[in-house]
Each structure stands twice: as C-alpha cells, then as structure tokens.
JSON list of C-alpha atoms in Angstrom, two decimals:
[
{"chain": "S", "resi": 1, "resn": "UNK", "atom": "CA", "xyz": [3.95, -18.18, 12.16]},
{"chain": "S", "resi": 2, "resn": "UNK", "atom": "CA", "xyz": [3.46, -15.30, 9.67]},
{"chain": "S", "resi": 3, "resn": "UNK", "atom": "CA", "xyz": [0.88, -12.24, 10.39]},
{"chain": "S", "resi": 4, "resn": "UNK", "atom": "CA", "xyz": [-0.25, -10.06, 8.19]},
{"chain": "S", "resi": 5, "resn": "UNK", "atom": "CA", "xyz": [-0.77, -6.65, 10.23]},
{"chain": "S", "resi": 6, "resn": "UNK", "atom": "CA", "xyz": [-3.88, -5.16, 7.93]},
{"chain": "S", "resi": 7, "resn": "UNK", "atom": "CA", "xyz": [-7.12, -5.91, 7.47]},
{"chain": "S", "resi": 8, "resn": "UNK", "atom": "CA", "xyz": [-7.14, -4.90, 3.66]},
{"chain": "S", "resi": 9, "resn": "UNK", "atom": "CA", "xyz": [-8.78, -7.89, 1.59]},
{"chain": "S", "resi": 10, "resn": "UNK", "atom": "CA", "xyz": [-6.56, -6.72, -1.24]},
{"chain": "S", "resi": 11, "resn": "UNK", "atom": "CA", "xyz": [-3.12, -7.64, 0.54]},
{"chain": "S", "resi": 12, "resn": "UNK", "atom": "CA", "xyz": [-5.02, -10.53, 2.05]},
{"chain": "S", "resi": 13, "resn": "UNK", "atom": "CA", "xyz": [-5.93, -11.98, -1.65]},
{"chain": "S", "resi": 14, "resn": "UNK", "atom": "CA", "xyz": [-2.18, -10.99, -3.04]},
{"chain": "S", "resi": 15, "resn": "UNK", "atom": "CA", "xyz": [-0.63, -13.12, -0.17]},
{"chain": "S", "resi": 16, "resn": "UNK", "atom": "CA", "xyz": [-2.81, -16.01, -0.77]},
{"chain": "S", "resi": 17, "resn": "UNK", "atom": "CA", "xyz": [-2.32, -15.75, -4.65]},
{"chain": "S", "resi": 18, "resn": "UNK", "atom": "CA", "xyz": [1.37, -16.97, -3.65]},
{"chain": "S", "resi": 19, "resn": "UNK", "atom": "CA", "xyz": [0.27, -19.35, -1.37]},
{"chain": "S", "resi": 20, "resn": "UNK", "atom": "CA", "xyz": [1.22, -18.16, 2.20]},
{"chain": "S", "resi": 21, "resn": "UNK", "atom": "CA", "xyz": [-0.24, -19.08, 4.98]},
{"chain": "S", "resi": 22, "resn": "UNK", "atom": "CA", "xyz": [-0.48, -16.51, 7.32]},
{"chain": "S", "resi": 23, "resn": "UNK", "atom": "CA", "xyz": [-3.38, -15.04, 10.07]},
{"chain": "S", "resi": 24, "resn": "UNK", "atom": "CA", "xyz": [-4.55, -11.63, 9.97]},
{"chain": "S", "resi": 25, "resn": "UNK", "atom": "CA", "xyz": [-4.06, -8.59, 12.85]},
{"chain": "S", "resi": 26, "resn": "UNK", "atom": "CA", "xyz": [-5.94, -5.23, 13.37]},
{"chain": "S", "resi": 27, "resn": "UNK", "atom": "CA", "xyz": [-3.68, -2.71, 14.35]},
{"chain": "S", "resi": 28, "resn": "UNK", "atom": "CA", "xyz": [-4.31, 1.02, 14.50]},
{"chain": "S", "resi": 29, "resn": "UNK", "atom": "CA", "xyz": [-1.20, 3.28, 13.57]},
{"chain": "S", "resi": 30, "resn": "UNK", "atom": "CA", "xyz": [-1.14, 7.12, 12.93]},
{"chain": "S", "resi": 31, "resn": "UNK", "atom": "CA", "xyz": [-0.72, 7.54, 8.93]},
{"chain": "S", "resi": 32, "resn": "UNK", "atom": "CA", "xyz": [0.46, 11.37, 9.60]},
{"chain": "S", "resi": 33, "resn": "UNK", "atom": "CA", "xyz": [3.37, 12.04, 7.61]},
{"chain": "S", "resi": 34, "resn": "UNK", "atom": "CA", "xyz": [6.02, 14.39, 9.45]},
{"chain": "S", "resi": 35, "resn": "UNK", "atom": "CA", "xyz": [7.00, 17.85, 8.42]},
{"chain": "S", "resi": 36, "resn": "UNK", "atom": "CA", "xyz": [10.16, 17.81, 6.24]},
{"chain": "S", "resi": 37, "resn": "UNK", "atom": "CA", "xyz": [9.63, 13.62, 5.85]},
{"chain": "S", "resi": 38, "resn": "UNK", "atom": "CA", "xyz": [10.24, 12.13, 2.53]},
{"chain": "S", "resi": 39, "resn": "UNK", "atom": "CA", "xyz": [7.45, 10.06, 0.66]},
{"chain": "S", "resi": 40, "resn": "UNK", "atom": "CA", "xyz": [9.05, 6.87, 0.96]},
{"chain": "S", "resi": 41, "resn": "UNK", "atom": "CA", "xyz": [10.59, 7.98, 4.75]},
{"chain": "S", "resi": 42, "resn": "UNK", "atom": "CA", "xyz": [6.77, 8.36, 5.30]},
{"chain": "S", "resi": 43, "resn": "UNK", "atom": "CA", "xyz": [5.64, 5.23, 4.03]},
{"chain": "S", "resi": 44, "resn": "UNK", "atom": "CA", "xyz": [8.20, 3.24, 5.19]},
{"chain": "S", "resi": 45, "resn": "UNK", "atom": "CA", "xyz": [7.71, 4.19, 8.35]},
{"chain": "S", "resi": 46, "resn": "UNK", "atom": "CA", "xyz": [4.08, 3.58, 8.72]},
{"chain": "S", "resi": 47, "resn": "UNK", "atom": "CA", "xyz": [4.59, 0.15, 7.02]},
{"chain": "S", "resi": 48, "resn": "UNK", "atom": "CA", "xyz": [7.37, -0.73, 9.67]},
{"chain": "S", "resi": 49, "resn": "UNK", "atom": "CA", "xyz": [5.41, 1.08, 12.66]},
{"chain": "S", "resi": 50, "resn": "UNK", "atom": "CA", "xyz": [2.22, -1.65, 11.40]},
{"chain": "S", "resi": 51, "resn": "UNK", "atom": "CA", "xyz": [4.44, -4.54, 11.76]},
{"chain": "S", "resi": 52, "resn": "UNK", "atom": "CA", "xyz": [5.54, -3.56, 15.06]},
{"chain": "S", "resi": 53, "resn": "UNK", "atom": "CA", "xyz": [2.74, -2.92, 16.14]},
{"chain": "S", "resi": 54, "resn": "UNK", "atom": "CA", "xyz": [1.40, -6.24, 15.65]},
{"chain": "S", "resi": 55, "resn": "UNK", "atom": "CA", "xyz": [4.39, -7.83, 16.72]},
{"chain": "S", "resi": 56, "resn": "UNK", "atom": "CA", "xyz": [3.70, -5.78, 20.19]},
{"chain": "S", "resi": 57, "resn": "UNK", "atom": "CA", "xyz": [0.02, -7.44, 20.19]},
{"chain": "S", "resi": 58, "resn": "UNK", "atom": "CA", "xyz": [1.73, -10.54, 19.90]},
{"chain": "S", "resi": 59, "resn": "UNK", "atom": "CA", "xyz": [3.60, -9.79, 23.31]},
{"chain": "S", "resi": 60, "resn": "UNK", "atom": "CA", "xyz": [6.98, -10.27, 20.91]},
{"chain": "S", "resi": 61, "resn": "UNK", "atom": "CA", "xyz": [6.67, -14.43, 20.37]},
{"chain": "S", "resi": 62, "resn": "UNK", "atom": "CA", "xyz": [9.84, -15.62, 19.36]},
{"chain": "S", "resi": 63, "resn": "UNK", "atom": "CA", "xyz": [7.89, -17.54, 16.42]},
{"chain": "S", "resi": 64, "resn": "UNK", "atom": "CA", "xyz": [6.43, -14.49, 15.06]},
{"chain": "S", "resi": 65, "resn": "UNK", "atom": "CA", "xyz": [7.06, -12.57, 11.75]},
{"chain": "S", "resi": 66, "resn": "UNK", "atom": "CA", "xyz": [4.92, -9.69, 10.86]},
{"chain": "S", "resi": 67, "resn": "UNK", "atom": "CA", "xyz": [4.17, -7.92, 7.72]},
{"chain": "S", "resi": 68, "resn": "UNK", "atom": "CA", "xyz": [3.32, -4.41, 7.86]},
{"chain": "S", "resi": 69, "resn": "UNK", "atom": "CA", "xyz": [3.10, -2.80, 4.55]},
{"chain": "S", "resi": 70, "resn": "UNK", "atom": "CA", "xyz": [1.79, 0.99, 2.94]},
{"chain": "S", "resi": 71, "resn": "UNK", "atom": "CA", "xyz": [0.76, 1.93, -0.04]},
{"chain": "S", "resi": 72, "resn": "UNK", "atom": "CA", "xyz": [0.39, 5.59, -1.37]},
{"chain": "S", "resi": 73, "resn": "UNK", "atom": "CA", "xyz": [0.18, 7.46, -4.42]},
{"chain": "S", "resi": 74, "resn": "UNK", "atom": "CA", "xyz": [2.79, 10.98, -4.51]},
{"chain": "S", "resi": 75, "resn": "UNK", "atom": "CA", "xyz": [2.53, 13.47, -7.33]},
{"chain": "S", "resi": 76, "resn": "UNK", "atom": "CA", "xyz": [4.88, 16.49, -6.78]},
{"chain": "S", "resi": 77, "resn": "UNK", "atom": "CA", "xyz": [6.02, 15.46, -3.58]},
{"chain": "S", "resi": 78, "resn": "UNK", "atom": "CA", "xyz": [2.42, 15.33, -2.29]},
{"chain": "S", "resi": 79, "resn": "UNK", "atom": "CA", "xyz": [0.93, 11.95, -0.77]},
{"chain": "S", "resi": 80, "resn": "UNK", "atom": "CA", "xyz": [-2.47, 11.09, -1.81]},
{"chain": "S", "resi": 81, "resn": "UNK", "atom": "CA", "xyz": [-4.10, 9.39, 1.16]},
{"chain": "S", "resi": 82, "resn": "UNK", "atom": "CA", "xyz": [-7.32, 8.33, 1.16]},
{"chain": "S", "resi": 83, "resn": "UNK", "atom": "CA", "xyz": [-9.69, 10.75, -0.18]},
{"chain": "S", "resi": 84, "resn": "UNK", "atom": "CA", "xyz": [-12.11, 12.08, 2.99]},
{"chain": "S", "resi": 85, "resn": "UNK", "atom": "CA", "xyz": [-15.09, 12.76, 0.87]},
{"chain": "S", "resi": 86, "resn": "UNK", "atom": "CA", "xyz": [-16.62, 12.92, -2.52]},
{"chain": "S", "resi": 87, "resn": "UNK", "atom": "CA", "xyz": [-14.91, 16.26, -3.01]},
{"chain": "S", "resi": 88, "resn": "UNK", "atom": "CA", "xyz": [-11.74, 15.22, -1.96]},
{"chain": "S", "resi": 89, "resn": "UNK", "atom": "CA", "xyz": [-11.59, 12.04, -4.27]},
{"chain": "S", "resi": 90, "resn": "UNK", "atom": "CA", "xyz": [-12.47, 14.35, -6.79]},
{"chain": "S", "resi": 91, "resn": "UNK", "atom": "CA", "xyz": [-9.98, 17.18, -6.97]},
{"chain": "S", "resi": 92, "resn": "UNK", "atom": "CA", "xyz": [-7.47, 13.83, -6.13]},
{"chain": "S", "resi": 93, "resn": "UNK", "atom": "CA", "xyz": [-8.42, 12.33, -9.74]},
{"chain": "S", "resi": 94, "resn": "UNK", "atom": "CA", "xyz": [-8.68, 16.20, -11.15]},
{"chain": "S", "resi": 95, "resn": "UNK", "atom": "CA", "xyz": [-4.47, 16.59, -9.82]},
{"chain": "S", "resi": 96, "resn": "UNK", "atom": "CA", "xyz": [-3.84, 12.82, -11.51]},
{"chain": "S", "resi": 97, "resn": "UNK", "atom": "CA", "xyz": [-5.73, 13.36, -14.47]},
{"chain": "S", "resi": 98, "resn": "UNK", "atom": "CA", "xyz": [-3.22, 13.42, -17.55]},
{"chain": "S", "resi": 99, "resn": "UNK", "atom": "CA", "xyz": [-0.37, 13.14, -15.71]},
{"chain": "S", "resi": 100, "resn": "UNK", "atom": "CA", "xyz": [2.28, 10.59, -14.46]},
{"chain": "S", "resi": 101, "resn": "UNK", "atom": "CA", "xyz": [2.22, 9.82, -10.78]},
{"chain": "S", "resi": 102, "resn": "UNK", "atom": "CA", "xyz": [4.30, 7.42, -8.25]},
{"chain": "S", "resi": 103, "resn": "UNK", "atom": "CA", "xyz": [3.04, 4.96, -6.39]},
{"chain": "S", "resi": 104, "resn": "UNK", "atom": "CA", "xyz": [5.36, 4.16, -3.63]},
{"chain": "S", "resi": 105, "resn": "UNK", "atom": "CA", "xyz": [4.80, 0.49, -1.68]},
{"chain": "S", "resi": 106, "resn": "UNK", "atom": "CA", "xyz": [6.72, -0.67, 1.23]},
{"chain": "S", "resi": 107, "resn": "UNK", "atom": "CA", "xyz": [6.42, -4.22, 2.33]},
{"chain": "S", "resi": 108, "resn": "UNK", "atom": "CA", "xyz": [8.69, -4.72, 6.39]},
{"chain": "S", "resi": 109, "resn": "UNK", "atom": "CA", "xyz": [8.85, -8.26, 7.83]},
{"chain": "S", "resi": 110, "resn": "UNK", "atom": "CA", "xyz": [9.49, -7.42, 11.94]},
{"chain": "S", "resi": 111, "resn": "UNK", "atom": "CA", "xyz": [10.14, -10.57, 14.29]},
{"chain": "S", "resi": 112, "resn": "UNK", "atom": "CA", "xyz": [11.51, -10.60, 18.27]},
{"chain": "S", "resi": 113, "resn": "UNK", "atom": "CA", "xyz": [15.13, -11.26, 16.09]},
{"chain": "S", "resi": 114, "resn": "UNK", "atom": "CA", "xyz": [15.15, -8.93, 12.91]},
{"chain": "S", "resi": 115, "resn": "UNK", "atom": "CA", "xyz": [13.70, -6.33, 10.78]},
{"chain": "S", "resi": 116, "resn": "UNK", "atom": "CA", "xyz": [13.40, -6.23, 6.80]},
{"chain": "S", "resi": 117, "resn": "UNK", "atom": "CA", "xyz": [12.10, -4.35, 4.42]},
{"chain": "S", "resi": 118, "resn": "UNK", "atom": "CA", "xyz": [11.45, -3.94, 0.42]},
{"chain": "S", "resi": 119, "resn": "UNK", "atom": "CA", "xyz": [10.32, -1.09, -1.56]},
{"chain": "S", "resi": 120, "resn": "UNK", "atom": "CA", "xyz": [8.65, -1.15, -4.94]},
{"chain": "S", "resi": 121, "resn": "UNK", "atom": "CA", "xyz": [7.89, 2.07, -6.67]},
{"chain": "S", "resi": 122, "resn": "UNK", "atom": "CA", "xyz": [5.71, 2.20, -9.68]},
{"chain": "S", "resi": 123, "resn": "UNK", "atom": "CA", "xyz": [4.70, 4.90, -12.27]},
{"chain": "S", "resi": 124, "resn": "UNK", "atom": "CA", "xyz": [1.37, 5.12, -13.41]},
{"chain": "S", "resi": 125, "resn": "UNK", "atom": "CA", "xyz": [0.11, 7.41, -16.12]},
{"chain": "S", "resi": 126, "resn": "UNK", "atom": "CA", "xyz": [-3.93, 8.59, -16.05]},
{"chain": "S", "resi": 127, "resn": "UNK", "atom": "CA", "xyz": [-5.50, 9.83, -19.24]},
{"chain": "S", "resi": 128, "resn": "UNK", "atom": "CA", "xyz": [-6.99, 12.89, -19.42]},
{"chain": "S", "resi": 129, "resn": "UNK", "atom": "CA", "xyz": [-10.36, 12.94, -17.09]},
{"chain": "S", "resi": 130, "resn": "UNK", "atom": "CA", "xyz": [-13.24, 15.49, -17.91]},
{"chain": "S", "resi": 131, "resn": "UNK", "atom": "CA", "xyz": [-15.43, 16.01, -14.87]},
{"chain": "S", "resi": 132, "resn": "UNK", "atom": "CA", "xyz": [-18.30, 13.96, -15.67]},
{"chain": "S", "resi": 133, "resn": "UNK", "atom": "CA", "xyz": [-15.86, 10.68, -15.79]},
{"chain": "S", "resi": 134, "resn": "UNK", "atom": "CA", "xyz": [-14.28, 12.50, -12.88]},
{"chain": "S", "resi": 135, "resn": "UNK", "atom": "CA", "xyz": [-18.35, 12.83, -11.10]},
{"chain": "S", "resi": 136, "resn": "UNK", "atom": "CA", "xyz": [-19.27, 9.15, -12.45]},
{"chain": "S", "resi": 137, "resn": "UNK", "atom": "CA", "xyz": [-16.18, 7.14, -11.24]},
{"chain": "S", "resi": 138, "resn": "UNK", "atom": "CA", "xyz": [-16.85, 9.07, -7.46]},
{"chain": "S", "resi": 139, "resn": "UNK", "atom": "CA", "xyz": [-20.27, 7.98, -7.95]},
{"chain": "S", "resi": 140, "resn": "UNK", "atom": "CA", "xyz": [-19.03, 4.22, -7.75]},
{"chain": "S", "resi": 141, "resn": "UNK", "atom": "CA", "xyz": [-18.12, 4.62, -4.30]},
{"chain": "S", "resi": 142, "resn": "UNK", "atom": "CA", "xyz": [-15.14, 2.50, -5.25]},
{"chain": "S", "resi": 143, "resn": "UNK", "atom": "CA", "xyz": [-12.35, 5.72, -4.60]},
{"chain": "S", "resi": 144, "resn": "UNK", "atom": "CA", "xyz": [-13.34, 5.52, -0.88]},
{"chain": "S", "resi": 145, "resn": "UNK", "atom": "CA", "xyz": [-10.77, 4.01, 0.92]},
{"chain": "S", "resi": 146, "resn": "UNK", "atom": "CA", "xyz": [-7.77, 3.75, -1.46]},
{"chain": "S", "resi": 147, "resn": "UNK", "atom": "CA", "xyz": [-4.67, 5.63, -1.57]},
{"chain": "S", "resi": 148, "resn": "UNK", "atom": "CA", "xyz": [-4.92, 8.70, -4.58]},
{"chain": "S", "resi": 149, "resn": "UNK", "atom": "CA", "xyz": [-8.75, 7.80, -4.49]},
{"chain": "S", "resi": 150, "resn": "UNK", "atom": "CA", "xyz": [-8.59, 4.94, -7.03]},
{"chain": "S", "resi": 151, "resn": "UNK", "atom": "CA", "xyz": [-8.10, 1.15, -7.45]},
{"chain": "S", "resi": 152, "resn": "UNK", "atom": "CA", "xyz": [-6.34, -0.39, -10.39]},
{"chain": "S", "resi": 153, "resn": "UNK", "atom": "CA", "xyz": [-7.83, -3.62, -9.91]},
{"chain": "S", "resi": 154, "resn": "UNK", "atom": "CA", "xyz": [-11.72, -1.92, -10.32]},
{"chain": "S", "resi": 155, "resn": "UNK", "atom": "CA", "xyz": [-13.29, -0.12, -12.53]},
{"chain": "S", "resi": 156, "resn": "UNK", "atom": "CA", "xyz": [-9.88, 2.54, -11.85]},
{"chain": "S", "resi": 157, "resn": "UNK", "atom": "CA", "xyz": [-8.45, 0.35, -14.48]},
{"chain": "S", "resi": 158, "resn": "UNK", "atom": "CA", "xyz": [-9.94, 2.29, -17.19]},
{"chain": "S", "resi": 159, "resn": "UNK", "atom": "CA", "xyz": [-8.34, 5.68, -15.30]},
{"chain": "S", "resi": 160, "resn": "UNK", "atom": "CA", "xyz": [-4.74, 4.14, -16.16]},
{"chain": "S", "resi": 161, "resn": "UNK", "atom": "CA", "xyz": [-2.94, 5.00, -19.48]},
{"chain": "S", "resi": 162, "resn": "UNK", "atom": "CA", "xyz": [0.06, 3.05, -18.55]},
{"chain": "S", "resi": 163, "resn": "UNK", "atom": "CA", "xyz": [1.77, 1.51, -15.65]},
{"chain": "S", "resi": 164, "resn": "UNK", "atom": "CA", "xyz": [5.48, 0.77, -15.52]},
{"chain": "S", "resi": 165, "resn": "UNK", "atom": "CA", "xyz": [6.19, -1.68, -12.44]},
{"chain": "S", "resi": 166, "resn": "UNK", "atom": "CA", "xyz": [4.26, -3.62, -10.39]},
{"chain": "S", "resi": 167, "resn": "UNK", "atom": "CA", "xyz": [0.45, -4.10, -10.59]},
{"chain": "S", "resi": 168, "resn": "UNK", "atom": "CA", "xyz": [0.39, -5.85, -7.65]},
{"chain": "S", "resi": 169, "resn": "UNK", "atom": "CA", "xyz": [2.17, -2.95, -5.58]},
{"chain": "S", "resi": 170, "resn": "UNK", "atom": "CA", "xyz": [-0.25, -0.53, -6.51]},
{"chain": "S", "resi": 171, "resn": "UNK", "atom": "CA", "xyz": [-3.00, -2.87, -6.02]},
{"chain": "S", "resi": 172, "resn": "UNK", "atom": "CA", "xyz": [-1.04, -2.80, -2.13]},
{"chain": "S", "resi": 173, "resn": "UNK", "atom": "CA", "xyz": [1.15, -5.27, -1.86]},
{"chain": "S", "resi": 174, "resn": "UNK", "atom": "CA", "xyz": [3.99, -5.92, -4.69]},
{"chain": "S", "resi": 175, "resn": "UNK", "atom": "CA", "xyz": [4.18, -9.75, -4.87]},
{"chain": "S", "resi": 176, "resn": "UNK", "atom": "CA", "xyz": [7.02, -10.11, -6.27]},
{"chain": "S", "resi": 177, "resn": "UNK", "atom": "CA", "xyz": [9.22, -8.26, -3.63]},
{"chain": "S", "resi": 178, "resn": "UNK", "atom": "CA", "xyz": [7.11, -9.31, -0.84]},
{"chain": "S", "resi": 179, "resn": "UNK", "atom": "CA", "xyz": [7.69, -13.19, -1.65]},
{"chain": "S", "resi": 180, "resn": "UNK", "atom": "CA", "xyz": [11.96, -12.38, -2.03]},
{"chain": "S", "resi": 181, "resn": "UNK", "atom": "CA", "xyz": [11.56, -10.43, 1.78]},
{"chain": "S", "resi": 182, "resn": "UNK", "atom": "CA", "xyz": [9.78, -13.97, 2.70]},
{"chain": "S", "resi": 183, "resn": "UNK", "atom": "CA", "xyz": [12.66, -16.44, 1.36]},
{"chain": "S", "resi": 184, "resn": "UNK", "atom": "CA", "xyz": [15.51, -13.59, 2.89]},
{"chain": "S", "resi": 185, "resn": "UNK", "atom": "CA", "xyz": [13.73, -13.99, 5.79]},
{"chain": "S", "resi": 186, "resn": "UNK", "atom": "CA", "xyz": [13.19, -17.59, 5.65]},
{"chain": "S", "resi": 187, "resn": "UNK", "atom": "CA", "xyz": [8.99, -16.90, 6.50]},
{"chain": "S", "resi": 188, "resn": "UNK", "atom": "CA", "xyz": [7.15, -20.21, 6.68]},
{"chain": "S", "resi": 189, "resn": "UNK", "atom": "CA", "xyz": [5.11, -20.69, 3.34]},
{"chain": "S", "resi": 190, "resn": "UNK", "atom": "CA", "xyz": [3.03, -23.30, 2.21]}
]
C-alpha cells in the first residue's frame, strides 16, 4: 500500500493525475535547514525525514511504501520557504523579480526494506515586478503557504517568464520522476 506523507492537495492532485492509488498521512517534521547544509542536502533530507516519518506512524508494515517529498525555491544559495507574512512574501517576489531562480524538488519512496529517491531541479525565470504587481499578487492571499511565496499553477503563472524543467515539480511534485521512483520501486498503481 502506497502513502503519501503530506497533506498538500497539490501533490495529492499530481499523484492522482497518474492514476495512483495511494492514502494520505499527516506528519510533522522540522523544515530547518542546517548550518553549512546544501540546498538539495536540505531538501532531500526533509523529503526523506517525511517519509520516515510516516513509515514510523505506520509502526514499519512490511506492505508499506511512503512518499515524502519537498519542494523549495533557492536563489543565491538562499531557500525561499514559505513566506511568514505579507512582508515577507513580498521582499520574496522583490529578490525573484527579474531574475532566474531554482526550484529544487525531491521525491523519497521509504519502506521496512529500502529507501529511494529522485531529484528534479527546475529553472524558472520571473519578469520584472514593480511593487504594485508585487502589493496586488500578496493581496490574493495565494503566496501564503508556498515555497518562494508563489504558485505556478495560480494566478503566479503570470509571475513566470520562462520555466525550463518540470511544471509539475515546481507545482510540488515532478510527475515524471516520481512515477520512474514508483516502477524502480515496483509501488502498487492502479
């Protein structure tokens, strides 16, 4: 039985788009990232530390595969969590605007047996923002929540000047990788 170890309705939707069956866990894990730790160390390990996590909830049944998976946004060697407040979304959008950021997403499958992972890292491109597209996106409420205080698949689609990889991994979860980890790991699908 497959478990997806999030609540996000995004990765939710992008695993039933490929028609997986799977039930959902709510785990809480620490998304600190550790002095002197990469950007993909970082989300690689709170993608694999989810997954656990919900494979420890699941007291370790042998017919268990988790996913855990992460999703952030790094310009400069900085991650973009989730913004804390307007403010914060803001000067997130005013550092993106015009510029060429990563988005790094890591997708592990953890069972009693074995560990896998996959890693998908896109670039996207913002145009230039002036404050008052800056003040009127915050104003949707829709930065709240998401990693670098935007979502591609909302109204942050009109933030994006070009993407080169996977919509679907900045979105959270990059389908194509995440249904190749599945077939590796021979994961019951529909």
């Amino acid at each position: 039985m497959l478990y997806l170890a999030s609540q996000s309705p995004r990765r939710r939707q992008l695993l039933e788009q490929i028609g997986v069956d799977f039930s959902t866990l709510d785990v809480d894990v620490p998304e600190q990232r550790m002095p002197g730790e990469s950007p993909q160390d970082y989300v690689s390990r709170v993608a694999r530390d989810k997954a656990r996590a919900g494979l420890v909830r699941l007291d370790h049944a042998s017919d268990a595969i988790v996913l855990g998976a992460d999703t952030e946004v790094v310009l400069d060697d900085e991650v973009f969590g989730k913004p804390q407040d307007a403010d914060d979304a803001a000067a997130m959008l005013r550092s993106l605007s015009g510029r060429t950021h990563a988005v790094l997403s890591v997708v592990w499958l953890v069972s009693a047996m074995r560990e896998q992972c996959a890693v998908c890292v896109s670039q996207v491109r913002f145009a230039r923002l002036d404050e008052s597209a800056i003040a009127a996106y915050v104003a949707t409420g829709e930065p709240f929540g998401k990693a670098g205080a935007y979502a591609i698949q909302g109204r942050g689609a009109a933030l994006v000047e070009h993407l080169q990889g996977s919509y679907s991994g900045v979105m959270g979860l990059p389908v194509f990788e995440t249904a190749q980890l599945l077939r590796d790991f021979n994961a019951p699908a529909t």
